mmCIF file of C-alpha atoms in Angstrom:
data_model
loop_
_atom_site.group_PDB
_atom_site.id
_atom_site.type_symbol
_atom_site.label_atom_id
_atom_site.label_comp_id
_atom_site.label_asym_id
_atom_site.label_seq_id
_atom_site.Cartn_x
_atom_site.Cartn_y
_atom_site.Cartn_z
ATOM 1 C CA GLY P 297 109.885 90.608 95.737
ATOM 2 C CA LEU P 298 108.061 88.880 92.785
ATOM 3 C CA THR P 299 109.068 89.884 89.386
ATOM 4 C CA PRO P 300 108.507 89.788 86.382
ATOM 5 C CA VAL P 301 106.014 87.283 85.182
ATOM 6 C CA GLY P 302 104.034 84.141 86.442
ATOM 7 C CA MET P 303 105.217 83.558 89.973
ATOM 8 C CA ARG P 304 103.094 81.572 92.620
ATOM 9 C CA VAL P 305 103.121 82.211 96.294
ATOM 10 C CA ALA P 306 101.183 79.847 98.308
ATOM 11 C CA GLN P 307 100.716 78.278 101.614
ATOM 12 C CA ASN P 308 103.342 80.115 103.570
ATOM 13 C CA ASP P 309 103.186 81.143 107.255
ATOM 14 C CA LEU P 310 104.927 84.657 107.472
ATOM 15 C CA ARG P 311 105.292 86.066 110.900
ATOM 16 C CA GLY P 312 107.143 89.065 112.479
ATOM 17 C CA SER P 313 108.181 91.009 109.506
ATOM 18 C CA PRO P 314 109.496 94.674 110.086
ATOM 19 C CA HIS P 315 108.404 95.273 106.503
ATOM 20 C CA ALA P 316 105.738 93.853 104.234
ATOM 21 C CA GLY P 317 105.148 90.185 104.133
ATOM 22 C CA ILE P 318 105.000 89.630 100.407
ATOM 23 C CA LEU P 319 106.158 92.263 98.010
ATOM 24 C CA TRP P 320 105.335 92.082 94.263
ATOM 25 C CA ASN P 321 105.611 93.792 90.765
ATOM 26 C CA GLY P 322 105.187 92.466 87.294
ATOM 27 C CA HIS P 323 102.309 90.407 85.836
ATOM 28 C CA ARG P 324 100.120 87.290 86.276
ATOM 29 C CA HIS P 325 101.142 86.248 89.685
ATOM 30 C CA VAL P 326 99.046 84.149 91.927
ATOM 31 C CA ILE P 327 99.339 84.967 95.798
ATOM 32 C CA GLU P 328 96.995 82.573 97.755
ATOM 33 C CA TYR P 329 96.552 80.697 100.820
ATOM 34 C CA ASN P 330 99.061 82.497 102.889
ATOM 35 C CA GLU P 331 98.964 83.606 106.538
ATOM 36 C CA VAL P 332 100.720 86.854 107.255
ATOM 37 C CA SER P 333 100.674 88.189 110.765
ATOM 38 C CA ASP P 334 102.633 90.797 112.806
ATOM 39 C CA PHE P 335 103.826 92.689 109.648
ATOM 40 C CA THR P 336 104.900 96.350 108.857
ATOM 41 C CA ARG P 337 106.384 97.231 112.294
ATOM 42 C CA ILE P 338 108.445 100.167 111.026
ATOM 43 C CA SER P 339 106.052 102.079 108.764
ATOM 44 C CA ASN P 340 102.382 102.746 107.974
ATOM 45 C CA ASP P 341 103.204 103.035 104.275
ATOM 46 C CA LEU P 342 103.320 99.123 103.679
ATOM 47 C CA GLY P 343 101.179 96.157 103.722
ATOM 48 C CA ALA P 344 101.031 92.309 104.188
ATOM 49 C CA ILE P 345 100.941 92.054 100.403
ATOM 50 C CA TYR P 346 102.602 95.091 98.964
ATOM 51 C CA ARG P 347 102.424 95.965 95.250
ATOM 52 C CA PHE P 348 105.269 98.387 94.273
ATOM 53 C CA GLY P 349 105.839 100.321 91.063
ATOM 54 C CA ARG P 350 103.694 101.307 87.919
ATOM 55 C CA ASN P 351 104.925 98.218 86.150
ATOM 56 C CA ALA P 352 102.457 95.902 87.930
ATOM 57 C CA ASP P 353 99.194 94.839 86.148
ATOM 58 C CA PHE P 354 95.558 93.671 87.533
ATOM 59 C CA ARG P 355 95.861 90.230 86.171
ATOM 60 C CA THR P 356 97.655 89.134 89.291
ATOM 61 C CA VAL P 357 95.264 87.049 91.333
ATOM 62 C CA ILE P 358 95.214 87.651 95.211
ATOM 63 C CA ARG P 359 92.823 85.217 96.954
ATOM 64 C CA TYR P 360 92.430 83.113 100.065
ATOM 65 C CA ASN P 361 94.965 84.904 102.267
ATOM 66 C CA HIS P 362 94.775 85.570 106.024
ATOM 67 C CA LEU P 363 96.387 88.860 106.987
ATOM 68 C CA HIS P 364 96.126 89.866 110.460
ATOM 69 C CA ASP P 365 97.666 91.519 113.591
ATOM 70 C CA SER P 366 99.622 94.446 112.242
ATOM 71 C CA PRO P 367 100.426 97.305 114.311
ATOM 72 C CA LEU P 368 100.836 99.670 111.551
ATOM 73 C CA GLY P 369 100.175 98.317 107.981
ATOM 74 C CA GLU P 370 97.114 97.563 105.685
ATOM 75 C CA GLY P 371 96.366 94.019 104.381
ATOM 76 C CA VAL P 372 96.692 94.579 100.741
ATOM 77 C CA TYR P 373 98.634 97.807 99.638
ATOM 78 C CA ASN P 374 99.051 99.039 96.055
ATOM 79 C CA ASP P 375 101.759 101.580 96.054
ATOM 80 C CA MET P 376 102.095 102.814 92.497
ATOM 81 C CA ASP P 377 104.435 105.665 93.521
ATOM 82 C CA HIS P 378 107.634 103.433 93.903
#
């Protein structure tokens, strides 16, 4: 997962994850130009791009990602309970 400040995740092709494709927490990240497919095979409480915890802020930029073909999960999932 991405923590704590200022990480960039870009131009990745992530396929076949039983869990989330990209996990993040913290501040001021940029998540862009990624393709995430066939993710979250084990739970419907996940997403291709999964934000966990209350420590994350809204200055993180998520843009231009192609998220598709998940049997259970959401595209972008904000889970502030973990």
